[in-house]
Tab-separated table of C-alpha atoms and ligand atoms in Angstrom:
chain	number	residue	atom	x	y	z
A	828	UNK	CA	45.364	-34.077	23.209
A	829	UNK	CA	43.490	-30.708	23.779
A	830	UNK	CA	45.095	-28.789	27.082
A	831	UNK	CA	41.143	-27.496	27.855
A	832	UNK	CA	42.993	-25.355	31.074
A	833	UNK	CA	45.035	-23.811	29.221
A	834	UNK	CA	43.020	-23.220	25.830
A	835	UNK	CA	39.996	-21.830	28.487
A	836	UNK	CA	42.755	-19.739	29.707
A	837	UNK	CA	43.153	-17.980	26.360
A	838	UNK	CA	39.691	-17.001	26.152
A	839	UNK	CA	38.943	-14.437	28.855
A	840	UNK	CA	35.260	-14.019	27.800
A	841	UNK	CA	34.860	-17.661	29.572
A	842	UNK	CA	35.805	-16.566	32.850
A	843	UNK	CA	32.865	-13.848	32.784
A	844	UNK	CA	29.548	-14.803	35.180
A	845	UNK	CA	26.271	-14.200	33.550
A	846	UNK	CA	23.342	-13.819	35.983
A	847	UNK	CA	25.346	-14.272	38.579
A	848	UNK	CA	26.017	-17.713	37.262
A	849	UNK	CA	29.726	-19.155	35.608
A	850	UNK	CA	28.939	-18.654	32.070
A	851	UNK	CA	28.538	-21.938	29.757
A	852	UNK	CA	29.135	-20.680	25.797
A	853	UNK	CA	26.613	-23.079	23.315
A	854	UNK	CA	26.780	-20.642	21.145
A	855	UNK	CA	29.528	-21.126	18.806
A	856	UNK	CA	27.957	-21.700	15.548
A	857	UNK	CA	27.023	-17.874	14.922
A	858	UNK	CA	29.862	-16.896	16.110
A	859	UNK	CA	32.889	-17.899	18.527
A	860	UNK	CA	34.667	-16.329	21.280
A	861	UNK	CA	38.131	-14.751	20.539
A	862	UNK	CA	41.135	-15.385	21.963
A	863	UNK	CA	44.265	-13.219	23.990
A	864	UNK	CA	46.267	-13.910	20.907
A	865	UNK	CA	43.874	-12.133	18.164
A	866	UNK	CA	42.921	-9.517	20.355
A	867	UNK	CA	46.028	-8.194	20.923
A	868	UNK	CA	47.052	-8.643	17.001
A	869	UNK	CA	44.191	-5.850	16.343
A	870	UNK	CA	45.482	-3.805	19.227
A	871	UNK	CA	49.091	-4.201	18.459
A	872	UNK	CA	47.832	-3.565	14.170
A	873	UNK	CA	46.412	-0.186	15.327
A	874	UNK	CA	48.971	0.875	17.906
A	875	UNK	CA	52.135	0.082	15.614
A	876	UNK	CA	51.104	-0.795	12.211
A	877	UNK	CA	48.024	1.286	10.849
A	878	UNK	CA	48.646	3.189	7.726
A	879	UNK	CA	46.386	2.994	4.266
A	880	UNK	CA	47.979	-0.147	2.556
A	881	UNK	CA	49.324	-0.373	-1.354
A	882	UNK	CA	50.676	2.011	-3.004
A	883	UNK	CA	52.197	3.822	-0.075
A	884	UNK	CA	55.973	5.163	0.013
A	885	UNK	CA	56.195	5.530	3.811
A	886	UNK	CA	57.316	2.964	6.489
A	887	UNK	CA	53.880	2.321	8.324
A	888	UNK	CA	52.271	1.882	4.994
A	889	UNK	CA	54.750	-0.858	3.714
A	890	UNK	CA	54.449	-2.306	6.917
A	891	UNK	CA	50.903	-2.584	7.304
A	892	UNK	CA	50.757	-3.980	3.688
A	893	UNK	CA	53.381	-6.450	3.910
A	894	UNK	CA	51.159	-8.090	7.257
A	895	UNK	CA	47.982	-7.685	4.781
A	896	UNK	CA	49.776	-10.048	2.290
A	897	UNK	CA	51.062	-12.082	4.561
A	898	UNK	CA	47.722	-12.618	6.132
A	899	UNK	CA	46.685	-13.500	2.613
A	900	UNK	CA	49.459	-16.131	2.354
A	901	UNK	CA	48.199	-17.579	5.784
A	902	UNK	CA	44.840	-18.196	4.667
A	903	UNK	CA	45.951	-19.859	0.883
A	904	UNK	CA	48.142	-22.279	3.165
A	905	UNK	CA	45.094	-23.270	5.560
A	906	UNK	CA	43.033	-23.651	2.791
A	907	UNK	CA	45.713	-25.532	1.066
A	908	UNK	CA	45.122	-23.195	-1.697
A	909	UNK	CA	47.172	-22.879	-4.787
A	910	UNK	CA	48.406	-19.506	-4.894
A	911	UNK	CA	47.452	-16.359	-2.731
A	912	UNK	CA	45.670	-14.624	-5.812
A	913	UNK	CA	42.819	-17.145	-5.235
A	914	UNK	CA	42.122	-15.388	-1.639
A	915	UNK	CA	39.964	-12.973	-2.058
A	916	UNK	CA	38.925	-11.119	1.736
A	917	UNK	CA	35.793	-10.217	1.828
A	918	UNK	CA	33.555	-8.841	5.050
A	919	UNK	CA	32.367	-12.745	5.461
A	920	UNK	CA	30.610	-15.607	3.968
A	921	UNK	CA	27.776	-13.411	3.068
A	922	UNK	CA	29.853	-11.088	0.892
A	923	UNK	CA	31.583	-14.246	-0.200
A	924	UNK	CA	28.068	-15.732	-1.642
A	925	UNK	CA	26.732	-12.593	-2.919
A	926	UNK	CA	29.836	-11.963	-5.020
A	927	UNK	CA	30.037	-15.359	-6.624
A	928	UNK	CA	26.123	-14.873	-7.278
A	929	UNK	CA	26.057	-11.620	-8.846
A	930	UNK	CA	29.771	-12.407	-10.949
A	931	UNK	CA	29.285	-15.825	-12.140
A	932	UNK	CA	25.370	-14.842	-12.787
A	933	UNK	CA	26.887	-12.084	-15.114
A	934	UNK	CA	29.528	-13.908	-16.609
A	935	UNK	CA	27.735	-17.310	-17.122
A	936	UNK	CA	24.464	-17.644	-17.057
A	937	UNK	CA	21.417	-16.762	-19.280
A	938	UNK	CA	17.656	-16.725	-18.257
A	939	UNK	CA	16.472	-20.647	-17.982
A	940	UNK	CA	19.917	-21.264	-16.581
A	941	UNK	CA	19.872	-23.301	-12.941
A	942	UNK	CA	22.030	-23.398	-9.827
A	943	UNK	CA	21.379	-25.902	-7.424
A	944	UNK	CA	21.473	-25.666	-3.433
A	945	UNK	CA	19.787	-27.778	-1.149
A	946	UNK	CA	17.278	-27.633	1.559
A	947	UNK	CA	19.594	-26.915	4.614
A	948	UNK	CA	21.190	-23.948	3.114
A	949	UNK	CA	21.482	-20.583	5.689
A	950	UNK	CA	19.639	-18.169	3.830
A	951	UNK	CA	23.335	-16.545	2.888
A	952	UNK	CA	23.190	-19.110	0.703
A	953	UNK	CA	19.695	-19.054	-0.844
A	954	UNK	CA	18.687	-15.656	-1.492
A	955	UNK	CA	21.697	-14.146	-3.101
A	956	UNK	CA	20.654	-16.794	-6.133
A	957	UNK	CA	16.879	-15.462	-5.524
A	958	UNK	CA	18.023	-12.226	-6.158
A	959	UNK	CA	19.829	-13.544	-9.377
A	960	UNK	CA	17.134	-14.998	-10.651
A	961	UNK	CA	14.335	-12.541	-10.140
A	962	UNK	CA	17.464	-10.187	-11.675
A	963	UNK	CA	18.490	-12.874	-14.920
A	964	UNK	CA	15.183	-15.068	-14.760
A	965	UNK	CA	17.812	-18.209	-13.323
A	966	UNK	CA	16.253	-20.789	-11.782
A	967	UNK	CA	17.001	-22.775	-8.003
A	968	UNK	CA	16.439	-26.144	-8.002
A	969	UNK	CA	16.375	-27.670	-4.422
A	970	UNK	CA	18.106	-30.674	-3.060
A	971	UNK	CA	16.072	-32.386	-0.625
A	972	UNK	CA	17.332	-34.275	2.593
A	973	UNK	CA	16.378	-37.855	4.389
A	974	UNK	CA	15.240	-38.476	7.585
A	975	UNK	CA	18.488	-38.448	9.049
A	976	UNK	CA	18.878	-35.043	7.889
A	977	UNK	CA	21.623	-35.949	5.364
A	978	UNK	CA	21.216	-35.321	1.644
A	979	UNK	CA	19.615	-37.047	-0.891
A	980	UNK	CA	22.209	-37.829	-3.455
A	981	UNK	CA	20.292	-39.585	-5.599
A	982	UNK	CA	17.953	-36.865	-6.149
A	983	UNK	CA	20.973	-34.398	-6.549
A	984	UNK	CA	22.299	-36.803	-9.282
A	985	UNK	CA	19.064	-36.523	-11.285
A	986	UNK	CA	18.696	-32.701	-10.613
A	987	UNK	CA	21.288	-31.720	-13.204
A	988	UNK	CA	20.465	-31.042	-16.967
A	989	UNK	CA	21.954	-29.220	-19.540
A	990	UNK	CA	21.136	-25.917	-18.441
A	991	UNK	CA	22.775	-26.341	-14.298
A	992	UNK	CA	25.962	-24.451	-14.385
A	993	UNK	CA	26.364	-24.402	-10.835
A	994	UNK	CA	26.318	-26.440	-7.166
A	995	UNK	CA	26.410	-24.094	-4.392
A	996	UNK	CA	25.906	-26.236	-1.115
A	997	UNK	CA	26.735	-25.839	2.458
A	998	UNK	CA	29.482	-27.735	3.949
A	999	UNK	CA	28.230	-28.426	7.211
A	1000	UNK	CA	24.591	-27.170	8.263
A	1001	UNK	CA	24.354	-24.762	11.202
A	1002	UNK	CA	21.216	-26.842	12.351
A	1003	UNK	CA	21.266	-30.115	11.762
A	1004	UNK	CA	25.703	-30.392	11.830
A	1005	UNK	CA	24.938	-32.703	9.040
A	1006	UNK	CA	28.575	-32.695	7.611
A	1007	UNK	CA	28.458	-33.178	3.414
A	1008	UNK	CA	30.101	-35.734	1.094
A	1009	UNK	CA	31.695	-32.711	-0.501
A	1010	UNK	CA	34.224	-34.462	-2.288
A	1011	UNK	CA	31.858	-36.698	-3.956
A	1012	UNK	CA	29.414	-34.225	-4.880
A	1013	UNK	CA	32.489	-31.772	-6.641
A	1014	UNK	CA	33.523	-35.239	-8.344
A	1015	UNK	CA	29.769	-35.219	-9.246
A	1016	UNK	CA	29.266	-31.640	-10.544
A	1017	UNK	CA	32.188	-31.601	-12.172
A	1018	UNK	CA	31.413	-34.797	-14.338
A	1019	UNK	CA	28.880	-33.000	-15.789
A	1020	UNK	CA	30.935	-29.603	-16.398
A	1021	UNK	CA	29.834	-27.737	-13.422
A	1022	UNK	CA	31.623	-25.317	-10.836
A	1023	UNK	CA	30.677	-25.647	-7.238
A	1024	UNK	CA	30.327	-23.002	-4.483
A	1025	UNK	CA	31.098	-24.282	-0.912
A	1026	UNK	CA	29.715	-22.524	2.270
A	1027	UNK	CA	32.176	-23.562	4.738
A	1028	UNK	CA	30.848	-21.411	7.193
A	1029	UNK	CA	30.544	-23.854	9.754
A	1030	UNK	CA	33.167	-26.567	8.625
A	1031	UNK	CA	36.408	-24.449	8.200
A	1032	UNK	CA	36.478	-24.285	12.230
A	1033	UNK	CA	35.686	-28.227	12.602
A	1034	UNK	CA	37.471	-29.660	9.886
A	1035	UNK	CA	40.916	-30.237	7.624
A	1036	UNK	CA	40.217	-28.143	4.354
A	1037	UNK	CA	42.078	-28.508	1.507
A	1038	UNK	CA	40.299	-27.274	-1.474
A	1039	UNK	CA	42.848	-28.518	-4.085
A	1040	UNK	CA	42.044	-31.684	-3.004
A	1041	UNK	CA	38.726	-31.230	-2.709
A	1042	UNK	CA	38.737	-29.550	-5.791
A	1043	UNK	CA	36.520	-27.085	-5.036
A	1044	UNK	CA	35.995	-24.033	-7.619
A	1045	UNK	CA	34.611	-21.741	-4.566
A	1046	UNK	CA	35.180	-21.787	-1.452
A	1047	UNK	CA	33.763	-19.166	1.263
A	1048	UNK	CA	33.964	-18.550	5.546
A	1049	UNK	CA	34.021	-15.847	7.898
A	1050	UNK	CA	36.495	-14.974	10.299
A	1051	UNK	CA	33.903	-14.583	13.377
A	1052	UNK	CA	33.294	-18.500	13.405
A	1053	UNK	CA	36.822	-19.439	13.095
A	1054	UNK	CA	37.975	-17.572	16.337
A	1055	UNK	CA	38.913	-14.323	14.295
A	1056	UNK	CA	37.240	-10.668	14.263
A	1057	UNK	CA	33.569	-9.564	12.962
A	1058	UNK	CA	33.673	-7.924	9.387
A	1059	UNK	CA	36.290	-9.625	7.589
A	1060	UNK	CA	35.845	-13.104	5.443
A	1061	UNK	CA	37.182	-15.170	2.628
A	1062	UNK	CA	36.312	-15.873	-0.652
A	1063	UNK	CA	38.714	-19.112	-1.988
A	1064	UNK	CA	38.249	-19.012	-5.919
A	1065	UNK	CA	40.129	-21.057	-8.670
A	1066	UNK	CA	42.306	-18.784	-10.400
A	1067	UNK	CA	40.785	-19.423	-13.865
A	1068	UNK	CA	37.553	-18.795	-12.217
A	1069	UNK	CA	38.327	-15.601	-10.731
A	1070	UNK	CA	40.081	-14.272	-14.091
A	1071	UNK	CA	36.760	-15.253	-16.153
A	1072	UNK	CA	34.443	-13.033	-13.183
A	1073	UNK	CA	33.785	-9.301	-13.765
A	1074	UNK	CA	34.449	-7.373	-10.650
A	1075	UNK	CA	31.789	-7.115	-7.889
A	1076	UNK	CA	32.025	-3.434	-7.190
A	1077	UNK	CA	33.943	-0.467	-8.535
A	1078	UNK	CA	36.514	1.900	-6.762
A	1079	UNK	CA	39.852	2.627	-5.754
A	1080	UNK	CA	42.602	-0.720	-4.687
A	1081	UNK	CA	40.656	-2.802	-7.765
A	1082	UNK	CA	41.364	-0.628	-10.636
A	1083	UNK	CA	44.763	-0.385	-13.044
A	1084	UNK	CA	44.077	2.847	-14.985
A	1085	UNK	CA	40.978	5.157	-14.829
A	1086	UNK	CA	40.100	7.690	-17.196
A	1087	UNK	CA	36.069	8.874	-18.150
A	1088	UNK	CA	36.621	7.235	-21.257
A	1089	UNK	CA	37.712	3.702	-20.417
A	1090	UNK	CA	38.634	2.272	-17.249
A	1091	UNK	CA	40.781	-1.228	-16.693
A	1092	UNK	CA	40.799	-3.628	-13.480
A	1093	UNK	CA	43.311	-4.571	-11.134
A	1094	UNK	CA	45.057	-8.362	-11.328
A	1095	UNK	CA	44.042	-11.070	-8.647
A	1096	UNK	CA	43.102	-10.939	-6.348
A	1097	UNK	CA	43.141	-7.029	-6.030
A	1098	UNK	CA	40.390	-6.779	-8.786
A	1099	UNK	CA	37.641	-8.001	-6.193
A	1100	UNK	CA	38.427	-5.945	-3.476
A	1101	UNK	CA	37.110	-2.578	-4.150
A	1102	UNK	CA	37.952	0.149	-1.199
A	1103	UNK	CA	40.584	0.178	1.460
A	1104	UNK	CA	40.216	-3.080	2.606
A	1105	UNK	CA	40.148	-4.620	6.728
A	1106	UNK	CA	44.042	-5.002	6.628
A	1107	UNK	CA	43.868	-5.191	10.534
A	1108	UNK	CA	41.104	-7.542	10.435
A	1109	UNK	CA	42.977	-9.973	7.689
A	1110	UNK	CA	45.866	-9.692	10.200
A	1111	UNK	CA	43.925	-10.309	13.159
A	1112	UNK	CA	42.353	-13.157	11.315
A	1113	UNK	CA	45.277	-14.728	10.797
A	1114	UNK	CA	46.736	-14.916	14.074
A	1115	UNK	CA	43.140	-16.795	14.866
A	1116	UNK	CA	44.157	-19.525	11.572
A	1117	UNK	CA	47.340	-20.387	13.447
A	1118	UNK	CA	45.940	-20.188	16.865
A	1119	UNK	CA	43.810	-23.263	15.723
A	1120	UNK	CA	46.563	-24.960	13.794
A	1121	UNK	CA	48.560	-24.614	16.770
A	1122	UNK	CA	45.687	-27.303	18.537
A	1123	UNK	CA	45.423	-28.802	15.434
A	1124	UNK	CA	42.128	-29.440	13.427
A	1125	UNK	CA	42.816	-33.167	13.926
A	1126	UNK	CA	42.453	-33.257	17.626
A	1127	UNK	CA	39.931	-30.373	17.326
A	1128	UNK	CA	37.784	-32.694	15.771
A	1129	UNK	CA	38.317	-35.703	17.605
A	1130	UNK	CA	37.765	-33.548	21.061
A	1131	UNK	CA	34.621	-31.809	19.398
A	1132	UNK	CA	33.349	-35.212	18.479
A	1133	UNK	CA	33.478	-37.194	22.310
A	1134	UNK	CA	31.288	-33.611	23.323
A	1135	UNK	CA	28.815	-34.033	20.518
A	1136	UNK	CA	28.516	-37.892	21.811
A	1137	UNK	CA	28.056	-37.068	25.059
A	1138	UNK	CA	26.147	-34.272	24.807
A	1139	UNK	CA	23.313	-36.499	22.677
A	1140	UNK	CA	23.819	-38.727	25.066
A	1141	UNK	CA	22.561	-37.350	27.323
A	1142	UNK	CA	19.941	-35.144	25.706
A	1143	UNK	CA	18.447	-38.241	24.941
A	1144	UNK	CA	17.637	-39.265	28.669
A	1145	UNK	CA	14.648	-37.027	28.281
A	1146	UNK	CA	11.378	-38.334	27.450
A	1147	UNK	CA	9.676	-36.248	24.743
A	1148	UNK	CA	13.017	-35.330	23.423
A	1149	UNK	CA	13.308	-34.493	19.222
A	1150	UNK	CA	17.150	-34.325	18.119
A	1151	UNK	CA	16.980	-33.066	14.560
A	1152	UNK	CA	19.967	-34.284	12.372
A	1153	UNK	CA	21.360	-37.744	13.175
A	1154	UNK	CA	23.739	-37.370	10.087
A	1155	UNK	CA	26.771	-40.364	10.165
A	1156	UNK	CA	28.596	-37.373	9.472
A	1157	UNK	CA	28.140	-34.827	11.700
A	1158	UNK	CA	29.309	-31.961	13.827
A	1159	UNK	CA	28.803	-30.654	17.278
A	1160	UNK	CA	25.870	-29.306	16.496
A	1161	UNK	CA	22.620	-29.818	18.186
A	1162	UNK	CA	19.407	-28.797	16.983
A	1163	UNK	CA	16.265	-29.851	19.963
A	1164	UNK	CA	12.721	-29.737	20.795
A	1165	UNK	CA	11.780	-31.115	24.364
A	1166	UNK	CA	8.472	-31.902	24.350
A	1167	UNK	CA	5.756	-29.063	24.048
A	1168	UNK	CA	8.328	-26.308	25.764
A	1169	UNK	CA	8.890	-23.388	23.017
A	1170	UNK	CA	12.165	-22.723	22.148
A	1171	UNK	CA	12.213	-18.961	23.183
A	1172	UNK	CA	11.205	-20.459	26.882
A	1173	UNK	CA	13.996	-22.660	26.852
A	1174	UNK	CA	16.650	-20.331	25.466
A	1175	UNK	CA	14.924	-17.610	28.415
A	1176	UNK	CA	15.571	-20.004	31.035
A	1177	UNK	CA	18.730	-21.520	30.086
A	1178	UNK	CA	20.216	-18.107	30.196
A	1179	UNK	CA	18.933	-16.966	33.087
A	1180	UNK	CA	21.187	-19.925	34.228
A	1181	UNK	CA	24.334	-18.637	32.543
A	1182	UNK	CA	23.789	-21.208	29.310
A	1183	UNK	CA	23.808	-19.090	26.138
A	1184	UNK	CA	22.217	-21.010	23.380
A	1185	UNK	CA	20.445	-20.244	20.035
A	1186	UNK	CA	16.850	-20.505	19.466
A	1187	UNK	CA	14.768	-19.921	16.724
A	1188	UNK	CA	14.987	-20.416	12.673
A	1189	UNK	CA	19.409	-20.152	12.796
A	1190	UNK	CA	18.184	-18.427	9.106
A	1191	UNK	CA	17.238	-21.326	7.834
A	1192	UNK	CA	13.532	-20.805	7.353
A	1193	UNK	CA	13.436	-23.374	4.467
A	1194	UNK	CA	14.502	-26.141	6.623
A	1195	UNK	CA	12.102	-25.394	9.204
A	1196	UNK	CA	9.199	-25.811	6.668
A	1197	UNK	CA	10.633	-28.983	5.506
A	1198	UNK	CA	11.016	-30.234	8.984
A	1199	UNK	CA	7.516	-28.810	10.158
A	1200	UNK	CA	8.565	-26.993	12.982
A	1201	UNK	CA	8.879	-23.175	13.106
A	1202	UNK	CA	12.591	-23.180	15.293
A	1203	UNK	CA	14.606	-24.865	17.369
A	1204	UNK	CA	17.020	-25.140	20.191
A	1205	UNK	CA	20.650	-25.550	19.170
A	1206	UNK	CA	23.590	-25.886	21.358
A	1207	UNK	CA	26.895	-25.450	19.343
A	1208	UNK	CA	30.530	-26.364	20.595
A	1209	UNK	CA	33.871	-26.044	20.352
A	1210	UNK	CA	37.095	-27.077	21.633
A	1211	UNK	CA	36.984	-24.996	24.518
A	1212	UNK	CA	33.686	-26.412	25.791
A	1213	UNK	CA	33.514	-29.389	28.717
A	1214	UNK	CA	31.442	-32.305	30.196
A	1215	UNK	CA	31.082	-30.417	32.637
A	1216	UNK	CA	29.349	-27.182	31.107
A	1217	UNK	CA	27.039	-29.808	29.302
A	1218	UNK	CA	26.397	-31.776	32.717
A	1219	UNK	CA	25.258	-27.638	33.437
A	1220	UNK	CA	23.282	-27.832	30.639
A	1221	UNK	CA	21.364	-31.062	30.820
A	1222	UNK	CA	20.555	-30.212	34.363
A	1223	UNK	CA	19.351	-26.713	32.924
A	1224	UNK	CA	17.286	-28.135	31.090
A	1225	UNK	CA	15.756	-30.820	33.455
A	1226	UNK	CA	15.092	-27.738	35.789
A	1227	UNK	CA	13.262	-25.920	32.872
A	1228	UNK	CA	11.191	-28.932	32.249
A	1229	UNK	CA	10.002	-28.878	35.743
A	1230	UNK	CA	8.714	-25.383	35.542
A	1231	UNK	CA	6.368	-26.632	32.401
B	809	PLP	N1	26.397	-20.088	6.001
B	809	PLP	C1	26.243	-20.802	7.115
B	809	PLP	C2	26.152	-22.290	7.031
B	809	PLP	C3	26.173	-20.166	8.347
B	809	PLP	O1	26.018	-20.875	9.475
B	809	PLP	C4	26.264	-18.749	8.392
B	809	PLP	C5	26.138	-18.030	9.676
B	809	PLP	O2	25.542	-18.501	10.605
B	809	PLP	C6	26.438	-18.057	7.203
B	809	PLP	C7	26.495	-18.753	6.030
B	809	PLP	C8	26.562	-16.569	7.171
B	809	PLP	O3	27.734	-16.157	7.760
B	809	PLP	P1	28.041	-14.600	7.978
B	809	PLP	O4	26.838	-14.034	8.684
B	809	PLP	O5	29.257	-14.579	8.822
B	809	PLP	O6	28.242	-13.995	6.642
């Protein structure tokens, strides 16, 4: 059972007014609020334990490395990962993606080679692999979803030919919440001999992860979404995988030796993390993995799931109403049109009210075009939202329609 006093408790952001009004957070897909706990793991990092990690002979610098590693070890045991050279931190999903793009696309693939993604990809997730292509002449081909908003797996079944080396395809979609057969498409993918990317941007603070059993080759998320700090993210990567990738970028922490004449790379999973890397942000970011395993992802879900019903519940009392994504599978997600009102009016009024919500493309331009609208509406929760903010919401909304 989720304790919603005392989880709002830890979040001092929620008691803030906005406009004079309580504020009601519907943001939480581009990023979530933080709270006590990792706030005062980056204060207490750069009051007590800042020093340049690796390599250091002095106390602060063994300490501060020692809680980098550790951090490291945190993250391979929520992802159920292996061993903690297949964590690679990176500054966040979008690193993530453009590292696997540019490292596979070097390592594996010729011109004529394909990668396929699918329609509801962020653009994190699209336009690394454009810039591969225009880069290696690769080629994107696109799976396309149903009405529902789910995808069509029949068309990803006959997309693959002997030139696809790789499925890179979100988790869970920031706009429609549509939540992925993962498993089966990995089981898929890898029946014909092919890796897969997953962007679990948006499922790794929803949902149980285990990439060993999902067998997933990639796996990438930011800290921000999962209750953690800005600027630090993970890249998940099979070992074999990772050993068979040339680095990303050159400098100091990734090398071995360097001389002008030859220079050799670092072991996993130092070799892909050129530069002094965000050791108080990995620590920080851990605190904010077992903050949520101390709720539990199970009862996360479950909580996160009665708010999504309700929430479309009630959304759906309005006449002229256009939810868009009614996966089975979804998250609490909502993407919305009411009627003729533009988004940007909405998202205006509802904040004037206190409601923060998202409005516009969510960087998904792709999907837009597909869906034949130019943006939406989206309210995104989390386990620190109520009934009660979305009873705030829904009558938000019915004052907004009133004005049009
Ligand atoms: N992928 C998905 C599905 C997302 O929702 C987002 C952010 O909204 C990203 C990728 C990019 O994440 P970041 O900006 O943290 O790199």
């Amino acid at each position: 059972m989720i304790d919603i006093a005392s989880i709002r408790n830890d979040f001092p952001i929620l008691q803030k007014e906005v406009h004079g009004k309580p504020l009601v957070y519907f943001d939480n897909a581009a990023t979530t609020q933080k709270p006590r706990v990792v706030v005062e793991r980056i204060e207490n990092g750069y009051y007590n334990v800042n020093a340049n990690i690796h390599r250091g002979v002095h106390y602060l610098s063994q300490a501060a490395t020692e809680a980098h590693e550790e951090a490291r070890k945190t993250v391979q045991r929520f992802l159920h990962a292996s061993s903690p050279n297949e964590i690679i931190f990176t500054r966040g999903t979008t690193e993530a993606i453009n590292l696997v793009a540019s490292s596979f696309t070097d390592a594996c693939m010729s011109e004529g080679d394909e990668v396929i993604i699918s329609v509801m990809e962020h653009h994190s997730n699209i336009v690394p692999w454009q810039l591969q292509a225009a880069r290696k002449g690769i080629t994107l081909k696109v799976v396309p979803i149903n009405p529902r908003g789910e995808l069509c797996l029949d068309t990803f079944r006959e997309l693959f030919t002997e030139r696809t080396r790789l499925v890179s395809l979100v988790h869970m979609s920031n706009v429609l919440g549509t939540v992925n057969p993962i498993k089966e498409i990995i089981e898929e993918a890898h029946a014909h001999d092919v890796p897969v990317l997953v962007d679990g941007a948006q499922s790794v603070p929803h949902i149980r992860v285990d990439v060993t059993e999902l067998d997933a080759d990639f796996y990438v998320f930011s800290g921000h979404k999962i209750y953690g700090p800005t600027g630090i993210g993970v890249l998940y990567g099979k070992e074999e995988w990772l050993d068979r990738l040339p680095p990303y970028q050159g400098g100091g922490e990734m090398i071995a030796t360097v001389s002008f004449e030859k220079t050799t790379f670092n072991e996993l999973p130092f070799k892909f993390e050129a530069g002094t890397p965000d050791y108080i942000g990995s620590t920080a970011l851990a605190e904010a993995l077992r903050y949520v395993g101390r709720i539990g992802l199970a009862e996360i879900a479950a909580y996160e799931h009665e708010l999504l019903v309700y929430m479309t519940e009630r959304l759906k009392e309005f006449e002229g109403m256009r939810i868009f994504g009614e996966a089975a599978q979804k998250g609490a997600v909502v993407s919305f049109l009411l009627r003729e009102i533009h988004p940007y009016d909405m998202g205006m009024l509802l904040d004037r009210l206190g409601i923060a919500v998202r409005t516009g493309h969510h960087c998904a331009q792709p999907l837009m075009q597909a869906l034949g609208i130019e943006g939406t509406v989206r309210a995104s929760l989390s386990f620190y939202n109520t009934k009660e903010e979305i009873d705030r919401f829904i009558a938000g909304i019915r004052r907004v329609e009133q004005m049009f």
